[in-house]
Short mmCIF file of C-alpha atoms in Angstrom, two decimals:
data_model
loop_
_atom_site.label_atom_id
_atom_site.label_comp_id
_atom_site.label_asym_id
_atom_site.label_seq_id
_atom_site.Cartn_x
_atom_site.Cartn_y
_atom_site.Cartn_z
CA UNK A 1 94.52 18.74 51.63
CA UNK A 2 92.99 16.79 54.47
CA UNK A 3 95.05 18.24 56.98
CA UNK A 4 93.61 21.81 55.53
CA UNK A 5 89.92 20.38 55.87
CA UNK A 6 91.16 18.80 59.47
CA UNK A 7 92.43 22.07 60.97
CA UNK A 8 89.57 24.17 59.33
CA UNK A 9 86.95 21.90 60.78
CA UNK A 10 88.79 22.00 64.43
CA UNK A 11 88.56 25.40 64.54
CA UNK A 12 84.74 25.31 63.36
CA UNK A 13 84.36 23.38 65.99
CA UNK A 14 85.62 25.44 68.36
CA UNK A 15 84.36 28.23 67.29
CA UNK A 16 81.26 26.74 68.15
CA UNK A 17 81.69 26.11 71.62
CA UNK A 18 82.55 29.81 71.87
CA UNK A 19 78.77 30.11 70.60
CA UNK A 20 77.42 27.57 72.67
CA UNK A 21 78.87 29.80 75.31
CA UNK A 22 77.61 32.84 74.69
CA UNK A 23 74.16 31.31 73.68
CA UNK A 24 74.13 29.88 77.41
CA UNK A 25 75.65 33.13 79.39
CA UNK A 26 74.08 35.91 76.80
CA UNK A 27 72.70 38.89 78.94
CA UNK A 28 69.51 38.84 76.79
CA UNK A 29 66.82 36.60 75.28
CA UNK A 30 68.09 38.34 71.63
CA UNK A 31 71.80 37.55 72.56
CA UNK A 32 70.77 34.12 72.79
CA UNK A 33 69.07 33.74 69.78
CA UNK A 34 71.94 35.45 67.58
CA UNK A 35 74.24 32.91 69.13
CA UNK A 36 71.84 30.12 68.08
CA UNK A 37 71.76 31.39 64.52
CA UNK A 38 75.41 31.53 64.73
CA UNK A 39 76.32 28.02 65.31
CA UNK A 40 73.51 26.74 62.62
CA UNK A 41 75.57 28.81 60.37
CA UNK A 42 78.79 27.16 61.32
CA UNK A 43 77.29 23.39 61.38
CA UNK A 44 76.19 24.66 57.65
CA UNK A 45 79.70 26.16 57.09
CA UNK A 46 81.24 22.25 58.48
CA UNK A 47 78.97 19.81 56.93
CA UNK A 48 80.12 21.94 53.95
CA UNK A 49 83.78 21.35 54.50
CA UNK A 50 82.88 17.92 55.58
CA UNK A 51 81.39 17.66 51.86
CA UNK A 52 84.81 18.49 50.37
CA UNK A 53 87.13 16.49 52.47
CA UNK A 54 85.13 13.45 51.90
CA UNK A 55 84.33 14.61 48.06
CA UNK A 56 80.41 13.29 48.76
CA UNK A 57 77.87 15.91 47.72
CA UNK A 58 75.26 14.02 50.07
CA UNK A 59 76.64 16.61 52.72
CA UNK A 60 75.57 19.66 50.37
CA UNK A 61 72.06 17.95 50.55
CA UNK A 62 71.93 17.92 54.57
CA UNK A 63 73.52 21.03 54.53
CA UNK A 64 71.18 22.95 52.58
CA UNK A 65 67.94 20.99 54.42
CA UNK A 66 69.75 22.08 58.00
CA UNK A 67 70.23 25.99 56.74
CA UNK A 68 66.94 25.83 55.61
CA UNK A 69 65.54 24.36 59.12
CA UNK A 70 68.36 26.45 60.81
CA UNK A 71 66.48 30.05 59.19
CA UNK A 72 63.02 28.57 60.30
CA UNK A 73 63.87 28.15 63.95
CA UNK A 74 65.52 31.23 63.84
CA UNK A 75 62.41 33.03 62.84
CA UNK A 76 60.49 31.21 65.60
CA UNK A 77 62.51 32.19 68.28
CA UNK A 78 63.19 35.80 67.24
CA UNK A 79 58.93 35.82 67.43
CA UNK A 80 58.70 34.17 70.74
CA UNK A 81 61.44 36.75 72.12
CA UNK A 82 59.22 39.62 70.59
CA UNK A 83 56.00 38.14 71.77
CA UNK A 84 57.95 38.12 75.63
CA UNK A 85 59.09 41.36 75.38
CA UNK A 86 55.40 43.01 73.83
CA UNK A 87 53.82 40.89 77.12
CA UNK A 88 56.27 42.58 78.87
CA UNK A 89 55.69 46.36 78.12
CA UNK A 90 52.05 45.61 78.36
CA UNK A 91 51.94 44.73 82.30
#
């Protein structure tokens, strides 16, 4: 079973990196932000594995407090994208 949780969390991980590269070469500011919400999903999606492999539910507490901070920032930036873009169409 830790070979499942080994292989599952090396392919989170890259899967990851795939977002952290689209998050840095995304066309637009949106693009960007998607791909940010993306890999807060996936860190949630690990430290949840992590929680099984290691049979500690201490992960399920950090996971749920990083989704939770994850959504927030998500939020933020989607405003500060729309704020941009509003400032833009006004000039």
């Amino acid at each position: 079973m830790i070979q499942f949780h080994a292989g599952a969390a090396a392919l989170l991980a890259f899967l990851i990196l795939g977002c952290l590269l689209r998050a840095y070469l995304g066309p637009t500011a949106a693009d960007r932000v998607v791909a940010v919400n993306v890999i807060g999903t996936k860190a949630v999606i690990l430290l949840c594995l992590v929680s099984a492999a290691f049979e500690e539910g201490f992960f399920l507490d950090v996971a749920l407090v990083y989704s939770l901070i994850s959504f927030l920032a998500t939020v933020c930036l989607a405003r500060l994208v729309l704020q941009k873009e509003q400032g833009r169409e006004a000039r």
